[in-house]
Amino acid sequence: MITFKGPAEFGRMRQAGRVVAEVLSKVRQAAGPGVELRSLDRLAAEIVAERGCLPSFLNYHGYPAHICLSPNDTIVHGIPDTRRLREGDILSVDVGVIYEGWHGDAATTFGVGDISTEAQHLLEATEKALWAGIDQCRDGKRLGDVGHAISAVGDAAGLGVVQEYTGHGIGRQMHEEPQVLNYGEPGKGLRLKRGMAVCIEPMFNLGGRHTKVLDDGWTVVTADGSLSAHFEHTVAITASGPEVLTLP
Ligand code: MF3
Ligand code: CO
């Protein structure tokens, strides 16, 4: 069921979103060569608790950590472990928190030290697609407009547009209806209305679009071993246009 929200609900989600943004920024600052992924998970857990929030990923369908850390060819749902970052890696960080019962969810991808120009191209195009998708989050637009705007950026950049994982509605739960595909036909699909909140989250690969899940049941990697990037924001659809809730 799609739930509709007003300024009060969006205000609470903005509080959650602010904490998500703070965690993303601090994890990014702390992520350098030699840093263990687990230590970034602990850092995130501390900030979330300090801000009076709950980490929404922990125990979600049994997920064993507070955030997702997805390096290099990991697309999403990487579990923070004892691996250490190295110069030239890229790292996707995905954070979700609950503040007074309301959710925020966002992700970003960045380089560790100097990265290849190909990797830089991947990051820039995936972030551009996020903002192209957000710009379609307007009353009267359709989900196909959002998906098409996202995939058009990936296609033009020569990247693999992941299809198996999607954006979603969000509010009192992390995953609500509707599902927000990263591809689609303009003018088709569900009509967006003010009062909806959605997570827009393109995942692009330097190589092909295909994915596989590792034996841990969580880690999603590119089938061809190519690098992958993921950017996400929680967005409110308001009478005056999209409002990004996961900003500092
Ligand atoms: N942030 C992811 C999403 O957007 C969810 C992470 S899955 C979890 O849908 F298991 F880690 F929670
Ligand atoms: Co999400």
PDB file of N, CA and C in Angstrom, residues 24-105:
ATOM      1  N   LEU A  24      26.932   9.113   6.412  1.00  0.00           N
ATOM      2  CA  LEU A  24      27.616   8.953   5.114  1.00  0.00           C
ATOM      3  C   LEU A  24      28.851   9.844   5.046  1.00  0.00           C
ATOM      4  N   SER A  25      28.696  11.081   5.495  1.00  0.00           N
ATOM      5  CA  SER A  25      29.809  12.015   5.415  1.00  0.00           C
ATOM      6  C   SER A  25      30.964  11.590   6.335  1.00  0.00           C
ATOM      7  N   LYS A  26      30.639  11.124   7.541  1.00  0.00           N
ATOM      8  CA  LYS A  26      31.703  10.740   8.480  1.00  0.00           C
ATOM      9  C   LYS A  26      32.371   9.436   8.072  1.00  0.00           C
ATOM     10  N   VAL A  27      31.600   8.512   7.519  1.00  0.00           N
ATOM     11  CA  VAL A  27      32.213   7.267   7.039  1.00  0.00           C
ATOM     12  C   VAL A  27      33.156   7.588   5.878  1.00  0.00           C
ATOM     13  N   ARG A  28      32.713   8.487   5.018  1.00  0.00           N
ATOM     14  CA  ARG A  28      33.557   8.864   3.893  1.00  0.00           C
ATOM     15  C   ARG A  28      34.866   9.496   4.360  1.00  0.00           C
ATOM     16  N   GLN A  29      34.762  10.406   5.346  1.00  0.00           N
ATOM     17  CA  GLN A  29      35.973  11.047   5.884  1.00  0.00           C
ATOM     18  C   GLN A  29      36.926  10.032   6.497  1.00  0.00           C
ATOM     19  N   ALA A  30      36.354   8.991   7.109  1.00  0.00           N
ATOM     20  CA  ALA A  30      37.185   8.007   7.824  1.00  0.00           C
ATOM     21  C   ALA A  30      37.762   6.954   6.887  1.00  0.00           C
ATOM     22  N   ALA A  31      37.206   6.836   5.680  1.00  0.00           N
ATOM     23  CA  ALA A  31      37.602   5.755   4.766  1.00  0.00           C
ATOM     24  C   ALA A  31      38.872   6.141   4.018  1.00  0.00           C
ATOM     25  N   GLY A  32      39.976   5.531   4.380  1.00  0.00           N
ATOM     26  CA  GLY A  32      41.232   5.772   3.669  1.00  0.00           C
ATOM     27  C   GLY A  32      41.977   4.468   3.524  1.00  0.00           C
ATOM     28  N   PRO A  33      43.109   4.491   2.806  1.00  0.00           N
ATOM     29  CA  PRO A  33      43.901   3.276   2.642  1.00  0.00           C
ATOM     30  C   PRO A  33      44.257   2.669   4.002  1.00  0.00           C
ATOM     31  N   GLY A  34      44.090   1.364   4.149  1.00  0.00           N
ATOM     32  CA  GLY A  34      44.442   0.660   5.382  1.00  0.00           C
ATOM     33  C   GLY A  34      43.292   0.529   6.368  1.00  0.00           C
ATOM     34  N   VAL A  35      42.195   1.225   6.124  1.00  0.00           N
ATOM     35  CA  VAL A  35      41.073   1.198   7.075  1.00  0.00           C
ATOM     36  C   VAL A  35      40.250  -0.084   6.891  1.00  0.00           C
ATOM     37  N   GLU A  36      39.977  -0.727   8.021  1.00  0.00           N
ATOM     38  CA  GLU A  36      39.203  -1.973   8.008  1.00  0.00           C
ATOM     39  C   GLU A  36      37.715  -1.657   7.831  1.00  0.00           C
ATOM     40  N   LEU A  37      37.026  -2.422   6.995  1.00  0.00           N
ATOM     41  CA  LEU A  37      35.606  -2.141   6.756  1.00  0.00           C
ATOM     42  C   LEU A  37      34.788  -2.210   8.044  1.00  0.00           C
ATOM     43  N   ARG A  38      35.119  -3.187   8.908  1.00  0.00           N
ATOM     44  CA  ARG A  38      34.379  -3.325  10.167  1.00  0.00           C
ATOM     45  C   ARG A  38      34.427  -2.065  11.022  1.00  0.00           C
ATOM     46  N   SER A  39      35.564  -1.351  10.961  1.00  0.00           N
ATOM     47  CA  SER A  39      35.689  -0.158  11.807  1.00  0.00           C
ATOM     48  C   SER A  39      34.731   0.933  11.317  1.00  0.00           C
ATOM     49  N   LEU A  40      34.457   0.950  10.027  1.00  0.00           N
ATOM     50  CA  LEU A  40      33.501   1.930   9.490  1.00  0.00           C
ATOM     51  C   LEU A  40      32.075   1.586   9.936  1.00  0.00           C
ATOM     52  N   ASP A  41      31.796   0.283  10.041  1.00  0.00           N
ATOM     53  CA  ASP A  41      30.482  -0.139  10.547  1.00  0.00           C
ATOM     54  C   ASP A  41      30.309   0.296  12.003  1.00  0.00           C
ATOM     55  N   ARG A  42      31.369   0.132  12.798  1.00  0.00           N
ATOM     56  CA  ARG A  42      31.303   0.555  14.212  1.00  0.00           C
ATOM     57  C   ARG A  42      31.110   2.066  14.325  1.00  0.00           C
ATOM     58  N   LEU A  43      31.843   2.803  13.507  1.00  0.00           N
ATOM     59  CA  LEU A  43      31.701   4.266  13.509  1.00  0.00           C
ATOM     60  C   LEU A  43      30.253   4.658  13.211  1.00  0.00           C
ATOM     61  N   ALA A  44      29.676   4.031  12.208  1.00  0.00           N
ATOM     62  CA  ALA A  44      28.284   4.329  11.838  1.00  0.00           C
ATOM     63  C   ALA A  44      27.349   4.016  13.001  1.00  0.00           C
ATOM     64  N   ALA A  45      27.554   2.869  13.622  1.00  0.00           N
ATOM     65  CA  ALA A  45      26.695   2.454  14.742  1.00  0.00           C
ATOM     66  C   ALA A  45      26.738   3.488  15.862  1.00  0.00           C
ATOM     67  N   GLU A  46      27.928   4.015  16.157  1.00  0.00           N
ATOM     68  CA  GLU A  46      28.080   5.003  17.226  1.00  0.00           C
ATOM     69  C   GLU A  46      27.312   6.284  16.921  1.00  0.00           C
ATOM     70  N   ILE A  47      27.448   6.770  15.707  1.00  0.00           N
ATOM     71  CA  ILE A  47      26.776   8.027  15.346  1.00  0.00           C
ATOM     72  C   ILE A  47      25.258   7.849  15.400  1.00  0.00           C
ATOM     73  N   VAL A  48      24.774   6.738  14.851  1.00  0.00           N
ATOM     74  CA  VAL A  48      23.330   6.483  14.832  1.00  0.00           C
ATOM     75  C   VAL A  48      22.785   6.470  16.260  1.00  0.00           C
ATOM     76  N   ALA A  49      23.489   5.797  17.167  1.00  0.00           N
ATOM     77  CA  ALA A  49      23.040   5.713  18.565  1.00  0.00           C
ATOM     78  C   ALA A  49      23.095   7.088  19.234  1.00  0.00           C
ATOM     79  N   GLU A  50      24.188   7.822  18.999  1.00  0.00           N
ATOM     80  CA  GLU A  50      24.341   9.168  19.587  1.00  0.00           C
ATOM     81  C   GLU A  50      23.194  10.094  19.197  1.00  0.00           C
ATOM     82  N   ARG A  51      22.685   9.903  18.019  1.00  0.00           N
ATOM     83  CA  ARG A  51      21.611  10.771  17.506  1.00  0.00           C
ATOM     84  C   ARG A  51      20.221  10.263  17.877  1.00  0.00           C
ATOM     85  N   GLY A  52      20.164   9.220  18.695  1.00  0.00           N
ATOM     86  CA  GLY A  52      18.869   8.708  19.142  1.00  0.00           C
ATOM     87  C   GLY A  52      18.095   7.974  18.063  1.00  0.00           C
ATOM     88  N   CYS A  53      18.830   7.409  17.109  1.00  0.00           N
ATOM     89  CA  CYS A  53      18.195   6.662  16.007  1.00  0.00           C
ATOM     90  C   CYS A  53      18.496   5.162  16.129  1.00  0.00           C
ATOM     91  N   LEU A  54      17.787   4.392  15.328  1.00  0.00           N
ATOM     92  CA  LEU A  54      18.054   2.953  15.214  1.00  0.00           C
ATOM     93  C   LEU A  54      18.582   2.673  13.813  1.00  0.00           C
ATOM     94  N   PRO A  55      19.518   1.712  13.699  1.00  0.00           N
ATOM     95  CA  PRO A  55      20.025   1.335  12.380  1.00  0.00           C
ATOM     96  C   PRO A  55      19.047   0.364  11.716  1.00  0.00           C
ATOM     97  N   SER A  56      18.425   0.792  10.619  1.00  0.00           N
ATOM     98  CA  SER A  56      17.331  -0.024  10.070  1.00  0.00           C
ATOM     99  C   SER A  56      17.819  -1.303   9.388  1.00  0.00           C
ATOM    100  N   PHE A  57      19.086  -1.352   8.979  1.00  0.00           N
ATOM    101  CA  PHE A  57      19.536  -2.551   8.258  1.00  0.00           C
ATOM    102  C   PHE A  57      19.805  -3.716   9.211  1.00  0.00           C
ATOM    103  N   LEU A  58      20.275  -3.398  10.440  1.00  0.00           N
ATOM    104  CA  LEU A  58      20.677  -4.451  11.377  1.00  0.00           C
ATOM    105  C   LEU A  58      19.507  -5.400  11.625  1.00  0.00           C
ATOM    106  N   ASN A  59      19.732  -6.683  11.343  1.00  0.00           N
ATOM    107  CA  ASN A  59      18.721  -7.748  11.515  1.00  0.00           C
ATOM    108  C   ASN A  59      17.581  -7.699  10.486  1.00  0.00           C
ATOM    109  N   TYR A  60      17.658  -6.775   9.531  1.00  0.00           N
ATOM    110  CA  TYR A  60      16.631  -6.751   8.474  1.00  0.00           C
ATOM    111  C   TYR A  60      16.764  -8.037   7.646  1.00  0.00           C
ATOM    112  N   HIS A  61      15.753  -8.887   7.708  1.00  0.00           N
ATOM    113  CA  HIS A  61      15.857 -10.232   7.098  1.00  0.00           C
ATOM    114  C   HIS A  61      17.162 -10.919   7.493  1.00  0.00           C
ATOM    115  N   GLY A  62      17.630 -10.620   8.713  1.00  0.00           N
ATOM    116  CA  GLY A  62      18.846 -11.259   9.210  1.00  0.00           C
ATOM    117  C   GLY A  62      20.146 -10.597   8.785  1.00  0.00           C
ATOM    118  N   TYR A  63      20.076  -9.399   8.186  1.00  0.00           N
ATOM    119  CA  TYR A  63      21.314  -8.713   7.779  1.00  0.00           C
ATOM    120  C   TYR A  63      22.177  -8.456   9.014  1.00  0.00           C
ATOM    121  N   PRO A  64      23.493  -8.813   8.953  1.00  0.00           N
ATOM    122  CA  PRO A  64      24.300  -8.845  10.182  1.00  0.00           C
ATOM    123  C   PRO A  64      25.108  -7.588  10.509  1.00  0.00           C
ATOM    124  N   ALA A  65      24.821  -6.437   9.918  1.00  0.00           N
ATOM    125  CA  ALA A  65      25.628  -5.244  10.214  1.00  0.00           C
ATOM    126  C   ALA A  65      24.743  -4.000  10.211  1.00  0.00           C
ATOM    127  N   HIS A  66      25.360  -2.843  10.550  1.00  0.00           N
ATOM    128  CA  HIS A  66      24.592  -1.603  10.664  1.00  0.00           C
ATOM    129  C   HIS A  66      24.439  -0.871   9.346  1.00  0.00           C
ATOM    130  N   ILE A  67      25.430  -1.033   8.479  1.00  0.00           N
ATOM    131  CA  ILE A  67      25.405  -0.384   7.162  1.00  0.00           C
ATOM    132  C   ILE A  67      25.863  -1.398   6.123  1.00  0.00           C
ATOM    133  N   CYS A  68      25.708  -1.073   4.852  1.00  0.00           N
ATOM    134  CA  CYS A  68      26.264  -1.904   3.782  1.00  0.00           C
ATOM    135  C   CYS A  68      27.500  -1.204   3.230  1.00  0.00           C
ATOM    136  N   LEU A  69      28.571  -1.966   3.052  1.00  0.00           N
ATOM    137  CA  LEU A  69      29.804  -1.444   2.453  1.00  0.00           C
ATOM    138  C   LEU A  69      30.143  -2.325   1.254  1.00  0.00           C
ATOM    139  N   SER A  70      30.108  -1.730   0.077  1.00  0.00           N
ATOM    140  CA  SER A  70      30.225  -2.501  -1.154  1.00  0.00           C
ATOM    141  C   SER A  70      31.392  -1.991  -1.996  1.00  0.00           C
ATOM    142  N   PRO A  71      32.584  -2.583  -1.820  1.00  0.00           N
ATOM    143  CA  PRO A  71      33.757  -2.134  -2.553  1.00  0.00           C
ATOM    144  C   PRO A  71      33.809  -2.680  -3.985  1.00  0.00           C
ATOM    145  N   ASN A  72      34.368  -1.880  -4.880  1.00  0.00           N
ATOM    146  CA  ASN A  72      34.773  -2.324  -6.229  1.00  0.00           C
ATOM    147  C   ASN A  72      33.675  -3.048  -6.986  1.00  0.00           C
ATOM    148  N   ASP A  73      33.807  -4.381  -7.199  1.00  0.00           N
ATOM    149  CA  ASP A  73      32.809  -5.087  -8.013  1.00  0.00           C
ATOM    150  C   ASP A  73      31.567  -5.465  -7.213  1.00  0.00           C
ATOM    151  N   THR A  74      31.497  -5.098  -5.930  1.00  0.00           N
ATOM    152  CA  THR A  74      30.261  -5.330  -5.177  1.00  0.00           C
ATOM    153  C   THR A  74      29.281  -4.209  -5.529  1.00  0.00           C
ATOM    154  N   ILE A  75      28.066  -4.619  -5.901  1.00  0.00           N
ATOM    155  CA  ILE A  75      27.054  -3.639  -6.328  1.00  0.00           C
ATOM    156  C   ILE A  75      26.340  -3.067  -5.104  1.00  0.00           C
ATOM    157  N   VAL A  76      25.748  -3.948  -4.314  1.00  0.00           N
ATOM    158  CA  VAL A  76      25.049  -3.554  -3.083  1.00  0.00           C
ATOM    159  C   VAL A  76      25.134  -4.681  -2.057  1.00  0.00           C
ATOM    160  N   HIS A  77      24.722  -4.356  -0.814  1.00  0.00           N
ATOM    161  CA  HIS A  77      24.537  -5.329   0.274  1.00  0.00           C
ATOM    162  C   HIS A  77      25.827  -6.003   0.713  1.00  0.00           C
ATOM    163  N   GLY A  78      26.980  -5.343   0.490  1.00  0.00           N
ATOM    164  CA  GLY A  78      28.246  -5.869   1.007  1.00  0.00           C
ATOM    165  C   GLY A  78      28.256  -5.789   2.529  1.00  0.00           C
ATOM    166  N   ILE A  79      28.738  -6.832   3.162  1.00  0.00           N
ATOM    167  CA  ILE A  79      28.779  -6.898   4.635  1.00  0.00           C
ATOM    168  C   ILE A  79      30.157  -6.429   5.106  1.00  0.00           C
ATOM    169  N   PRO A  80      30.207  -5.417   5.989  1.00  0.00           N
ATOM    170  CA  PRO A  80      31.491  -4.944   6.510  1.00  0.00           C
ATOM    171  C   PRO A  80      32.233  -6.094   7.193  1.00  0.00           C
ATOM    172  N   ASP A  81      33.498  -6.317   6.809  1.00  0.00           N
ATOM    173  CA  ASP A  81      34.256  -7.426   7.394  1.00  0.00           C
ATOM    174  C   ASP A  81      35.684  -6.968   7.651  1.00  0.00           C
ATOM    175  N   THR A  82      36.619  -7.911   7.733  1.00  0.00           N
ATOM    176  CA  THR A  82      37.991  -7.561   8.143  1.00  0.00           C
ATOM    177  C   THR A  82      38.857  -7.076   6.978  1.00  0.00           C
ATOM    178  N   ARG A  83      38.283  -6.973   5.795  1.00  0.00           N
ATOM    179  CA  ARG A  83      39.083  -6.442   4.677  1.00  0.00           C
ATOM    180  C   ARG A  83      39.450  -4.981   4.937  1.00  0.00           C
ATOM    181  N   ARG A  84      40.587  -4.590   4.380  1.00  0.00           N
ATOM    182  CA  ARG A  84      41.040  -3.206   4.515  1.00  0.00           C
ATOM    183  C   ARG A  84      41.016  -2.514   3.156  1.00  0.00           C
ATOM    184  N   LEU A  85      40.660  -1.243   3.176  1.00  0.00           N
ATOM    185  CA  LEU A  85      40.624  -0.456   1.947  1.00  0.00           C
ATOM    186  C   LEU A  85      42.037  -0.251   1.415  1.00  0.00           C
ATOM    187  N   ARG A  86      42.128  -0.133   0.093  1.00  0.00           N
ATOM    188  CA  ARG A  86      43.415   0.143  -0.545  1.00  0.00           C
ATOM    189  C   ARG A  86      43.267   1.338  -1.489  1.00  0.00           C
ATOM    190  N   GLU A  87      44.356   2.052  -1.644  1.00  0.00           N
ATOM    191  CA  GLU A  87      44.412   3.163  -2.604  1.00  0.00           C
ATOM    192  C   GLU A  87      43.875   2.675  -3.955  1.00  0.00           C
ATOM    193  N   GLY A  88      42.975   3.456  -4.552  1.00  0.00           N
ATOM    194  CA  GLY A  88      42.447   3.093  -5.864  1.00  0.00           C
ATOM    195  C   GLY A  88      41.138   2.335  -5.827  1.00  0.00           C
ATOM    196  N   ASP A  89      40.735   1.875  -4.625  1.00  0.00           N
ATOM    197  CA  ASP A  89      39.424   1.222  -4.499  1.00  0.00           C
ATOM    198  C   ASP A  89      38.313   2.251  -4.698  1.00  0.00           C
ATOM    199  N   ILE A  90      37.125   1.766  -5.081  1.00  0.00           N
ATOM    200  CA  ILE A  90      35.919   2.570  -4.879  1.00  0.00           C
ATOM    201  C   ILE A  90      35.073   1.861  -3.828  1.00  0.00           C
ATOM    202  N   LEU A  91      34.299   2.644  -3.071  1.00  0.00           N
ATOM    203  CA  LEU A  91      33.498   2.071  -1.981  1.00  0.00           C
ATOM    204  C   LEU A  91      32.109   2.682  -1.989  1.00  0.00           C
ATOM    205  N   SER A  92      31.089   1.819  -2.055  1.00  0.00           N
ATOM    206  CA  SER A  92      29.711   2.278  -1.874  1.00  0.00           C
ATOM    207  C   SER A  92      29.327   2.088  -0.420  1.00  0.00           C
ATOM    208  N   VAL A  93      28.708   3.126   0.141  1.00  0.00           N
ATOM    209  CA  VAL A  93      28.241   3.094   1.529  1.00  0.00           C
ATOM    210  C   VAL A  93      26.738   3.335   1.505  1.00  0.00           C
ATOM    211  N   ASP A  94      25.979   2.429   2.121  1.00  0.00           N
ATOM    212  CA  ASP A  94      24.516   2.533   2.143  1.00  0.00           C
ATOM    213  C   ASP A  94      24.085   2.558   3.609  1.00  0.00           C
ATOM    214  N   VAL A  95      23.303   3.564   3.984  1.00  0.00           N
ATOM    215  CA  VAL A  95      22.934   3.788   5.386  1.00  0.00           C
ATOM    216  C   VAL A  95      21.425   3.987   5.505  1.00  0.00           C
ATOM    217  N   GLY A  96      20.815   3.305   6.481  1.00  0.00           N
ATOM    218  CA  GLY A  96      19.403   3.527   6.771  1.00  0.00           C
ATOM    219  C   GLY A  96      19.201   3.669   8.269  1.00  0.00           C
ATOM    220  N   VAL A  97      18.422   4.673   8.676  1.00  0.00           N
ATOM    221  CA  VAL A  97      18.129   4.839  10.108  1.00  0.00           C
ATOM    222  C   VAL A  97      16.642   5.103  10.320  1.00  0.00           C
ATOM    223  N   ILE A  98      16.228   4.871  11.564  1.00  0.00           N
ATOM    224  CA  ILE A  98      14.854   5.149  11.981  1.00  0.00           C
ATOM    225  C   ILE A  98      14.905   6.198  13.079  1.00  0.00           C
ATOM    226  N   TYR A  99      14.166   7.300  12.893  1.00  0.00           N
ATOM    227  CA  TYR A  99      14.060   8.337  13.921  1.00  0.00           C
ATOM    228  C   TYR A  99      12.595   8.472  14.309  1.00  0.00           C
ATOM    229  N   GLU A 100      12.294   8.193  15.563  1.00  0.00           N
ATOM    230  CA  GLU A 100      10.911   8.256  16.052  1.00  0.00           C
ATOM    231  C   GLU A 100       9.945   7.567  15.088  1.00  0.00           C
ATOM    232  N   GLY A 101      10.359   6.406  14.606  1.00  0.00           N
ATOM    233  CA  GLY A 101       9.475   5.587  13.781  1.00  0.00           C
ATOM    234  C   GLY A 101       9.500   5.891  12.289  1.00  0.00           C
ATOM    235  N   TRP A 102      10.309   6.877  11.881  1.00  0.00           N
ATOM    236  CA  TRP A 102      10.351   7.263  10.468  1.00  0.00           C
ATOM    237  C   TRP A 102      11.721   6.988   9.860  1.00  0.00           C
ATOM    238  N   HIS A 103      11.710   6.551   8.609  1.00  0.00           N
ATOM    239  CA  HIS A 103      12.932   6.067   7.967  1.00  0.00           C
ATOM    240  C   HIS A 103      13.596   7.077   7.045  1.00  0.00           C
ATOM    241  N   GLY A 104      14.923   6.972   6.996  1.00  0.00           N
ATOM    242  CA  GLY A 104      15.724   7.631   5.961  1.00  0.00           C
ATOM    243  C   GLY A 104      16.693   6.602   5.419  1.00  0.00           C
ATOM    244  N   ASP A 105      17.043   6.703   4.128  1.00  0.00           N
ATOM    245  CA  ASP A 105      17.870   5.682   3.465  1.00  0.00           C
ATOM    246  C   ASP A 105      18.621   6.371   2.329  1.00  0.00           C
TER     247      ASP A 105
END
